[in-house]
Amino acid sequence: MHRIYVPSNFDIGDVAYFFEDTINTITSLNLTEVCFDFTRLTFIKPAGVVSLWNLVDLIGAKFPFIQLYYSIPDGYVQKPLLYPSVDYLDDSLFFEKVMGKRQHVASKPRSTTNGLEKLHHGKYNLMYIQNTISWLKGNVSLRKKSFGVLETALGEVFNNINNHSRSVIGGCAFAQHYPKNKEIHLCIADTGVGIPQKIRTKYSHDQLGNPLHRDCDAIMFATRAKVTTESTPGNRGMGFDNLLAIMGNNKGSMTIVSGKGKLTYDYNASTIISPDKIIIDDAAHSLPGTLIMLKFKTDTLDIEEEEDLEWS
Amino acid sequence: MVLVVRDFVNSCHTNHDGEVIYNQIAQSIFDGRQIFVSFRGVSSVTSSFLNSAFIPLLNKVSFSQIKANLKIIDSNKAINDSIVRRFKQEVEAVTM
């Protein structure tokens, strides 16, 4: 049986290569059985978690006759703490959602994670947003905070998936709270057409007349206000622009990976290097669909307070 | 007249949610009657919602008339900032 080793370090920078390499391997070798081997995994973050599930689902959709197996370290069941990354995946419900059961009997969701959740195609997934906010408010240090901006951010991303991605398998989401760093990380990914391809269905150049040759240029263009491929009549192209405004007000950061393109907005980025705090680049490998990582600062969240709107 | 958003939609996130609210408030705005839109129980709005609930009002009346007659109450800073920002984007785009 062919073994595909999950990368030892699996974060946002590793996702595109792993997707591309896995799909190419299955295709070129005409595999009918594949074993995902987790024995080399030493470090994984939310982007890796959501990407693993999306990859498994994508393989199921592209290669419906393939049999998938999974291999975890032999000693994990007896001594899970010796394998913290596998333990983290287990507690994140990855093995339960993908293999049908948790691997260790004592595995349970951690208070700092919201558990992996599937986002269904064509459905708004309001319940995921509500559950995420309930989970955050369960943390004593965050109870009085207003999470409206997180809800809006998730809403903008979910609308983008529903209106534009055409992802047959939907996508998935995962959230983690880092209390020491005072951050909340939300990672949402789909395996649809991707932003660059979608943008190029309507635009060949940006607002300055520059050709959208690179995928990162297409992503950058998509974040501009009023840029829309008008997949539905209500689209006016403000979703990504709103997302950038939210992350800027929060003093947080946002990374979008789609195709070969990557865009990172970081409030704390050096304005000498990047005046608008945005860095874009194309990688060597292409990620099908779109992955968005939002990193919110918790100490800049407002306290929940009711107010009426004062028009200026 | 007071319209409580949650009486009509479960959330303020999708274009459809916005269309429902627009259909409830539009005629009042067009007729020059004040309408108080209460966001009690709502913690966030998306651009899709605003694009369908409020922005189409600009197709028929001026921003000044909207400000005079559309009163947002029981809201929060995030929602209010989003509404003001969204209107400004449309109004400034027209005047450019």
Tab-separated table of C-alpha atoms in Angstrom:
chain	number	residue	atom	x	y	z
A	1	MET	CA	0.000	0.000	0.000
A	2	HIS	CA	1.296	3.444	-0.827
A	3	ARG	CA	2.073	5.607	2.210
A	4	ILE	CA	1.679	9.361	2.169
A	5	TYR	CA	3.434	10.924	5.117
A	6	VAL	CA	1.752	13.929	6.675
A	7	PRO	CA	4.483	16.602	6.880
A	8	SER	CA	6.341	16.754	10.185
A	9	ASN	CA	5.545	20.485	10.415
A	10	PHE	CA	2.123	21.204	9.000
A	11	ASP	CA	1.070	24.830	8.900
A	12	ILE	CA	-0.239	27.280	6.328
A	13	GLY	CA	3.009	27.359	4.357
A	14	ASP	CA	2.955	23.584	3.830
A	15	VAL	CA	-0.630	23.151	2.707
A	16	ALA	CA	-0.364	23.847	-1.031
A	17	TYR	CA	2.623	21.539	-1.532
A	18	PHE	CA	0.982	18.693	0.379
A	19	PHE	CA	-2.273	19.010	-1.572
A	20	GLU	CA	-0.524	19.161	-4.915
A	21	ASP	CA	1.931	16.388	-4.175
A	22	THR	CA	-0.757	14.053	-2.831
A	23	ILE	CA	-3.169	14.525	-5.729
A	24	ASN	CA	-0.333	14.189	-8.275
A	25	THR	CA	0.936	11.025	-6.599
A	26	ILE	CA	-2.482	9.386	-6.592
A	27	THR	CA	-3.075	10.374	-10.215
A	28	SER	CA	0.314	9.456	-11.642
A	29	LEU	CA	0.549	6.108	-9.853
A	30	ASN	CA	-3.128	5.325	-10.418
A	31	LEU	CA	-3.455	4.353	-6.777
A	32	THR	CA	-6.431	2.470	-5.450
A	33	GLU	CA	-5.254	2.357	-1.831
A	34	VAL	CA	-3.501	5.074	0.143
A	35	CYS	CA	-2.402	5.186	3.759
A	36	PHE	CA	-2.025	8.610	5.394
A	37	ASP	CA	0.851	8.132	7.791
A	38	PHE	CA	0.915	10.412	10.858
A	39	THR	CA	4.014	8.880	12.439
A	40	ARG	CA	6.301	11.743	11.387
A	41	LEU	CA	3.982	14.534	12.485
A	42	THR	CA	5.523	16.698	15.204
A	43	PHE	CA	3.776	20.035	14.774
A	44	ILE	CA	0.422	21.043	13.313
A	45	LYS	CA	-1.625	24.219	13.452
A	46	PRO	CA	-5.245	25.056	12.508
A	47	ALA	CA	-4.440	25.513	8.804
A	48	GLY	CA	-3.026	21.999	8.712
A	49	VAL	CA	-6.043	20.584	10.537
A	50	VAL	CA	-8.649	22.005	8.143
A	51	SER	CA	-6.521	21.205	5.116
A	52	LEU	CA	-6.208	17.538	6.095
A	53	TRP	CA	-9.962	17.079	6.223
A	54	ASN	CA	-10.529	18.984	2.979
A	55	LEU	CA	-7.858	16.893	1.279
A	56	VAL	CA	-9.484	13.653	2.406
A	57	ASP	CA	-12.852	14.840	1.109
A	58	LEU	CA	-11.361	16.093	-2.137
A	59	ILE	CA	-9.717	12.720	-2.737
A	60	GLY	CA	-13.046	11.053	-2.076
A	61	ALA	CA	-14.716	13.295	-4.649
A	62	LYS	CA	-11.995	13.033	-7.336
A	63	PHE	CA	-11.191	9.341	-6.831
A	64	PRO	CA	-14.415	7.722	-5.625
A	65	PHE	CA	-13.032	4.172	-5.804
A	66	ILE	CA	-9.927	4.793	-3.742
A	67	GLN	CA	-9.585	3.216	-0.283
A	68	LEU	CA	-8.046	5.432	2.370
A	69	TYR	CA	-6.285	4.202	5.489
A	70	TYR	CA	-4.555	5.946	8.365
A	71	SER	CA	-1.512	5.082	10.397
A	72	ILE	CA	-0.755	6.643	13.773
A	73	PRO	CA	2.298	6.024	15.992
A	74	ASP	CA	2.194	2.600	17.677
A	75	GLY	CA	2.678	4.032	21.143
A	76	TYR	CA	-0.009	6.722	20.878
A	77	VAL	CA	-2.900	4.830	22.453
A	78	GLN	CA	-0.845	3.872	25.532
A	79	LYS	CA	1.035	7.152	25.924
A	80	PRO	CA	-0.698	9.918	24.002
A	81	LEU	CA	1.308	12.701	25.641
A	82	LEU	CA	4.427	11.422	23.897
A	83	TYR	CA	2.786	12.359	20.608
A	84	PRO	CA	1.369	15.836	21.257
A	85	SER	CA	0.521	16.636	17.635
A	86	VAL	CA	-1.422	13.424	17.114
A	87	ASP	CA	-3.045	14.012	20.503
A	88	TYR	CA	-3.965	17.536	19.371
A	89	LEU	CA	-5.552	16.144	16.200
A	90	ASP	CA	-7.459	13.591	18.215
A	91	ASP	CA	-8.766	16.219	20.644
A	92	SER	CA	-9.642	18.431	17.664
A	93	LEU	CA	-11.975	15.618	16.576
A	94	PHE	CA	-10.074	15.037	13.323
A	95	PHE	CA	-9.924	11.240	13.739
A	96	GLU	CA	-13.536	11.105	14.896
A	97	LYS	CA	-14.774	13.143	11.936
A	98	VAL	CA	-12.576	11.479	9.319
A	99	MET	CA	-12.004	7.917	10.600
A	100	GLY	CA	-15.204	7.594	12.550
A	101	LYS	CA	-13.727	7.384	16.028
A	102	ARG	CA	-11.265	9.017	18.366
A	103	GLN	CA	-8.022	7.095	18.670
A	104	HIS	CA	-7.483	7.496	22.385
A	105	VAL	CA	-10.210	6.689	24.886
A	106	ALA	CA	-9.525	9.835	26.934
A	107	SER	CA	-9.443	12.137	23.927
A	108	LYS	CA	-11.813	15.079	24.282
A	109	PRO	CA	-12.197	18.584	22.866
A	110	ARG	CA	-9.950	21.116	24.535
A	111	SER	CA	-11.270	24.319	26.040
A	112	THR	CA	-8.934	26.250	23.753
A	113	THR	CA	-10.265	24.754	20.501
A	114	ASN	CA	-13.668	24.754	18.915
A	115	GLY	CA	-13.392	21.410	17.195
A	116	LEU	CA	-13.238	20.752	13.508
A	117	GLU	CA	-16.515	21.366	11.696
A	118	LYS	CA	-17.659	20.704	8.150
A	119	LEU	CA	-19.171	23.591	6.205
A	120	HIS	CA	-21.833	22.260	3.916
A	121	HIS	CA	-22.086	23.374	0.345
A	122	GLY	CA	-24.956	25.741	-0.386
A	123	LYS	CA	-25.731	26.242	3.281
A	124	TYR	CA	-24.950	29.344	5.293
A	125	ASN	CA	-23.691	27.501	8.417
A	126	LEU	CA	-25.115	30.037	10.871
A	127	MET	CA	-24.979	27.393	13.592
A	128	TYR	CA	-21.201	27.181	13.347
A	129	ILE	CA	-20.942	30.931	13.936
A	130	GLN	CA	-23.295	30.752	16.919
A	131	ASN	CA	-21.471	27.748	18.397
A	132	THR	CA	-18.111	29.469	17.987
A	133	ILE	CA	-19.314	32.568	19.831
A	134	SER	CA	-20.840	30.433	22.608
A	135	TRP	CA	-17.524	28.602	22.961
A	136	LEU	CA	-15.609	31.888	23.227
A	137	LYS	CA	-18.013	33.330	25.788
A	138	GLY	CA	-17.464	30.193	27.851
A	139	ASN	CA	-14.000	31.537	28.575
A	140	VAL	CA	-14.129	33.689	31.684
A	141	SER	CA	-11.610	36.193	30.379
A	142	LEU	CA	-13.644	36.780	27.222
A	143	ARG	CA	-17.172	36.680	28.612
A	144	LYS	CA	-17.852	40.410	28.484
A	145	LYS	CA	-16.237	40.950	25.137
A	146	SER	CA	-18.212	41.775	22.029
A	147	PHE	CA	-17.669	39.190	19.318
A	148	GLY	CA	-19.693	40.961	16.656
A	149	VAL	CA	-16.598	41.530	14.559
A	150	LEU	CA	-15.721	37.817	14.623
A	151	GLU	CA	-19.279	36.974	13.611
A	152	THR	CA	-19.107	39.469	10.778
A	153	ALA	CA	-15.742	38.122	9.650
A	154	LEU	CA	-17.009	34.531	9.632
A	155	GLY	CA	-20.142	35.720	7.850
A	156	GLU	CA	-18.115	37.443	5.130
A	157	VAL	CA	-16.055	34.280	4.568
A	158	PHE	CA	-19.085	31.996	4.555
A	159	ASN	CA	-20.907	34.252	2.086
A	160	ASN	CA	-17.852	34.131	-0.135
A	161	ILE	CA	-17.869	30.320	-0.041
A	162	ASN	CA	-21.581	30.121	-0.763
A	163	ASN	CA	-21.704	32.796	-3.447
A	164	HIS	CA	-18.484	32.156	-5.321
A	165	SER	CA	-16.575	28.993	-4.533
A	166	ARG	CA	-18.749	26.357	-6.225
A	167	SER	CA	-17.089	23.866	-3.913
A	168	VAL	CA	-18.759	20.485	-4.309
A	169	ILE	CA	-17.594	19.277	-0.932
A	170	GLY	CA	-18.108	22.568	0.894
A	171	GLY	CA	-15.224	23.207	3.260
A	172	CYS	CA	-14.308	23.167	6.885
A	173	ALA	CA	-13.513	25.437	9.779
A	174	PHE	CA	-11.515	25.293	12.984
A	175	ALA	CA	-10.936	27.799	15.742
A	176	GLN	CA	-8.338	28.029	18.478
A	177	HIS	CA	-7.911	30.423	21.382
A	178	TYR	CA	-4.366	31.254	22.474
A	179	PRO	CA	-4.870	32.840	25.916
A	180	LYS	CA	-1.191	33.615	26.546
A	181	ASN	CA	-0.839	35.396	23.219
A	182	LYS	CA	-4.308	36.956	23.632
A	183	GLU	CA	-5.320	35.772	20.187
A	184	ILE	CA	-8.122	33.829	18.535
A	185	HIS	CA	-7.282	32.022	15.303
A	186	LEU	CA	-10.100	31.184	12.892
A	187	CYS	CA	-9.233	29.042	9.887
A	188	ILE	CA	-11.738	28.394	7.120
A	189	ALA	CA	-10.978	26.575	3.878
A	190	ASP	CA	-12.876	25.318	0.855
A	191	THR	CA	-11.799	23.405	-2.252
A	192	GLY	CA	-13.786	25.345	-4.822
A	193	VAL	CA	-12.622	27.231	-7.898
A	194	GLY	CA	-10.350	29.547	-5.933
A	195	ILE	CA	-10.156	33.331	-6.002
A	196	PRO	CA	-7.683	33.747	-8.891
A	197	GLN	CA	-9.660	31.612	-11.304
A	198	LYS	CA	-12.916	33.219	-10.239
A	199	ILE	CA	-11.542	36.734	-10.661
A	200	ARG	CA	-10.207	35.919	-14.123
A	201	THR	CA	-13.695	34.934	-15.305
A	202	LYS	CA	-14.456	38.663	-15.345
A	203	TYR	CA	-11.226	40.615	-15.090
A	204	SER	CA	-7.945	40.408	-16.977
A	205	HIS	CA	-6.435	43.584	-15.503
A	206	ASP	CA	-6.589	45.409	-12.215
A	207	GLN	CA	-7.844	48.957	-11.620
A	208	LEU	CA	-4.521	50.402	-12.805
A	209	GLY	CA	-4.485	48.377	-16.021
A	210	ASN	CA	-1.873	45.862	-14.810
A	211	PRO	CA	-2.476	42.319	-16.083
A	212	LEU	CA	-3.507	39.779	-13.457
A	213	HIS	CA	-0.847	37.274	-14.431
A	214	ARG	CA	0.032	36.166	-10.921
A	215	ASP	CA	-2.506	34.503	-8.635
A	216	CYS	CA	-1.478	36.817	-5.787
A	217	ASP	CA	-2.300	39.842	-7.973
A	218	ALA	CA	-5.772	38.425	-8.520
A	219	ILE	CA	-6.256	37.936	-4.776
A	220	MET	CA	-5.065	41.477	-4.098
A	221	PHE	CA	-7.485	42.810	-6.691
A	222	ALA	CA	-10.330	40.815	-5.124
A	223	THR	CA	-9.844	42.627	-1.820
A	224	ARG	CA	-10.535	45.998	-3.402
A	225	ALA	CA	-13.928	47.533	-2.739
A	226	LYS	CA	-16.518	46.913	-5.449
A	227	VAL	CA	-14.548	44.199	-7.225
A	228	THR	CA	-17.065	41.430	-7.719
A	229	THR	CA	-17.683	38.609	-10.143
A	230	GLU	CA	-21.381	39.107	-9.375
A	231	SER	CA	-22.144	35.466	-8.826
A	232	THR	CA	-25.455	36.571	-7.343
A	233	PRO	CA	-27.402	39.818	-7.922
A	234	GLY	CA	-26.733	40.979	-4.373
A	235	ASN	CA	-22.947	40.886	-4.719
A	236	ARG	CA	-21.374	44.322	-4.697
A	237	GLY	CA	-17.834	43.342	-3.958
A	238	MET	CA	-17.425	44.523	-0.395
A	239	GLY	CA	-16.797	41.264	1.442
A	240	PHE	CA	-12.992	41.148	1.397
A	241	ASP	CA	-12.756	44.901	1.752
A	242	ASN	CA	-14.897	44.630	4.890
A	243	LEU	CA	-12.752	41.785	6.162
A	244	LEU	CA	-9.607	43.908	5.817
A	245	ALA	CA	-11.296	46.779	7.662
A	246	ILE	CA	-12.301	44.417	10.486
A	247	MET	CA	-8.788	43.018	10.884
A	248	GLY	CA	-7.306	46.502	10.752
A	249	ASN	CA	-9.617	47.798	13.488
A	250	ASN	CA	-8.799	44.733	15.566
A	251	LYS	CA	-5.045	45.204	14.990
A	252	GLY	CA	-4.965	41.554	13.923
A	253	SER	CA	-3.865	39.765	10.783
A	254	MET	CA	-5.326	37.872	7.864
A	255	THR	CA	-3.801	35.450	5.378
A	256	ILE	CA	-5.497	34.265	2.208
A	257	VAL	CA	-4.054	31.359	0.216
A	258	SER	CA	-5.690	30.469	-3.083
A	259	GLY	CA	-4.126	28.828	-6.119
A	260	LYS	CA	-0.462	29.811	-6.023
A	261	GLY	CA	-1.260	33.165	-4.501
A	262	LYS	CA	-0.869	34.293	-0.927
A	263	LEU	CA	-1.912	37.589	0.603
A	264	THR	CA	-1.066	38.554	4.154
A	265	TYR	CA	-2.400	41.595	5.943
A	266	ASP	CA	-0.763	42.236	9.304
A	267	TYR	CA	-1.569	45.344	11.326
A	268	ASN	CA	1.817	45.039	12.989
A	269	ALA	CA	3.758	44.728	9.729
A	270	SER	CA	6.466	47.237	9.011
A	271	THR	CA	5.086	50.102	6.941
A	272	ILE	CA	8.590	50.609	5.564
A	273	ILE	CA	8.349	47.291	3.761
A	274	SER	CA	4.642	47.465	3.067
A	275	PRO	CA	2.806	50.809	3.405
A	276	ASP	CA	-0.636	49.245	3.387
A	277	LYS	CA	0.553	46.393	5.635
A	278	ILE	CA	-0.189	43.879	2.863
A	279	ILE	CA	2.341	41.471	1.367
A	280	ILE	CA	1.537	39.314	-1.651
A	281	ASP	CA	3.480	36.517	-3.291
A	282	ASP	CA	3.075	33.500	-5.545
A	283	ALA	CA	4.369	30.116	-4.385
A	284	ALA	CA	5.664	27.203	-6.412
A	285	HIS	CA	2.661	25.022	-5.583
A	286	SER	CA	-1.051	25.554	-6.056
A	287	LEU	CA	-3.790	25.075	-3.478
A	288	PRO	CA	-7.204	24.150	-4.893
A	289	GLY	CA	-9.857	26.449	-3.438
A	290	THR	CA	-9.202	29.044	-0.759
A	291	LEU	CA	-7.866	29.022	2.767
A	292	ILE	CA	-8.358	32.017	5.027
A	293	MET	CA	-6.654	32.404	8.398
A	294	LEU	CA	-7.896	35.192	10.647
A	295	LYS	CA	-5.924	36.055	13.763
A	296	PHE	CA	-7.872	38.290	16.122
A	297	LYS	CA	-6.381	40.126	19.066
A	298	THR	CA	-8.611	39.672	22.101
A	299	ASP	CA	-7.402	42.738	23.979
A	300	THR	CA	-8.689	45.073	21.256
A	301	LEU	CA	-12.183	43.595	21.208
A	302	ASP	CA	-14.815	46.012	22.470
A	303	ILE	CA	-16.821	45.356	25.586
A	304	GLU	CA	-20.360	44.394	24.658
A	305	GLU	CA	-22.490	47.533	24.889
A	306	GLU	CA	-25.702	48.611	23.257
A	307	GLU	CA	-25.756	51.916	21.399
A	308	ASP	CA	-27.900	53.733	18.846
A	309	LEU	CA	-26.410	54.895	15.576
A	310	GLU	CA	-25.501	58.564	15.363
A	311	TRP	CA	-25.360	59.683	11.741
A	312	SER	CA	-22.584	62.261	11.410
B	1	MET	CA	-42.775	52.961	13.676
B	2	VAL	CA	-40.357	50.433	15.182
B	3	LEU	CA	-39.209	47.397	13.262
B	4	VAL	CA	-37.414	44.734	15.262
B	5	VAL	CA	-35.082	42.938	12.882
B	6	ARG	CA	-35.189	39.673	14.800
B	7	ASP	CA	-38.949	39.501	14.276
B	8	PHE	CA	-38.217	38.957	10.585
B	9	VAL	CA	-34.824	37.241	10.250
B	10	ASN	CA	-32.679	34.952	12.412
B	11	SER	CA	-29.463	36.700	11.477
B	12	CYS	CA	-28.206	39.657	9.474
B	13	HIS	CA	-25.665	37.798	7.384
B	14	THR	CA	-27.013	36.930	3.941
B	15	ASN	CA	-28.408	38.846	0.975
B	16	HIS	CA	-31.747	37.145	1.628
B	17	ASP	CA	-31.809	38.417	5.214
B	18	GLY	CA	-31.208	41.895	3.857
B	19	GLU	CA	-33.925	41.633	1.235
B	20	VAL	CA	-36.467	40.740	3.908
B	21	ILE	CA	-35.611	43.847	5.920
B	22	TYR	CA	-35.498	46.074	2.842
B	23	ASN	CA	-39.023	45.022	1.930
B	24	GLN	CA	-40.180	46.063	5.400
B	25	ILE	CA	-38.553	49.486	5.520
B	26	ALA	CA	-38.289	50.759	1.965
B	27	GLN	CA	-41.726	52.299	1.545
B	28	SER	CA	-41.449	54.232	4.801
B	29	ILE	CA	-38.152	55.717	3.685
B	30	PHE	CA	-39.489	56.543	0.226
B	31	ASP	CA	-42.546	58.216	1.775
B	32	GLY	CA	-40.366	60.306	4.071
B	33	ARG	CA	-41.614	58.611	7.244
B	34	GLN	CA	-39.228	57.868	10.069
B	35	ILE	CA	-38.688	54.217	10.851
B	36	PHE	CA	-36.749	52.918	13.834
B	37	VAL	CA	-34.923	49.697	13.024
B	38	SER	CA	-34.063	47.820	16.193
B	39	PHE	CA	-31.102	45.443	16.179
B	40	ARG	CA	-31.923	44.069	19.612
B	41	GLY	CA	-30.550	40.528	19.819
B	42	VAL	CA	-28.317	41.039	16.782
B	43	SER	CA	-24.593	41.249	17.342
B	44	SER	CA	-23.256	41.548	13.804
B	45	VAL	CA	-24.064	42.360	10.187
B	46	THR	CA	-22.203	41.443	7.004
B	47	SER	CA	-21.675	43.447	3.840
B	48	SER	CA	-24.069	41.107	2.020
B	49	PHE	CA	-26.836	41.978	4.451
B	50	LEU	CA	-26.190	45.708	4.180
B	51	ASN	CA	-25.945	45.472	0.384
B	52	SER	CA	-29.506	44.177	0.272
B	53	ALA	CA	-31.132	45.825	3.304
B	54	PHE	CA	-30.004	49.438	3.093
B	55	ILE	CA	-27.825	50.250	0.082
B	56	PRO	CA	-30.593	49.783	-2.515
B	57	LEU	CA	-32.442	52.659	-0.789
B	58	LEU	CA	-29.910	54.942	-2.467
B	59	ASN	CA	-31.373	53.982	-5.840
B	60	LYS	CA	-34.499	55.973	-5.039
B	61	VAL	CA	-33.715	58.520	-2.316
B	62	SER	CA	-30.739	60.577	-1.243
B	63	PHE	CA	-28.398	59.722	1.594
B	64	SER	CA	-29.677	62.822	3.414
B	65	GLN	CA	-33.215	61.489	3.282
B	66	ILE	CA	-32.042	58.104	4.516
B	67	LYS	CA	-30.209	59.701	7.442
B	68	ALA	CA	-33.293	61.715	8.303
B	69	ASN	CA	-35.679	58.776	8.312
B	70	LEU	CA	-33.697	55.588	9.008
B	71	LYS	CA	-33.001	55.378	12.718
B	72	ILE	CA	-30.875	52.488	13.964
B	73	ILE	CA	-31.468	51.639	17.610
B	74	ASP	CA	-30.512	48.938	20.135
B	75	SER	CA	-27.397	48.301	18.079
B	76	ASN	CA	-23.680	48.130	18.898
B	77	LYS	CA	-20.509	49.860	17.800
B	78	ALA	CA	-19.493	47.160	15.318
B	79	ILE	CA	-22.848	47.205	13.541
B	80	ASN	CA	-23.083	50.994	13.529
B	81	ASP	CA	-19.557	51.382	12.198
B	82	SER	CA	-20.331	48.858	9.428
B	83	ILE	CA	-23.502	50.686	8.406
B	84	VAL	CA	-21.878	54.117	8.322
B	85	ARG	CA	-18.831	52.808	6.518
B	86	ARG	CA	-20.899	50.982	3.916
B	87	PHE	CA	-23.011	54.034	3.124
B	88	LYS	CA	-19.943	56.237	2.916
B	89	GLN	CA	-18.363	53.868	0.422
B	90	GLU	CA	-21.395	54.187	-1.865
B	91	VAL	CA	-21.829	57.918	-1.435
B	92	GLU	CA	-18.143	58.713	-1.922
B	93	ALA	CA	-18.020	56.489	-4.999
B	94	VAL	CA	-20.835	58.484	-6.568
B	95	THR	CA	-19.276	61.844	-5.816
B	96	MET	CA	-15.798	60.866	-7.136
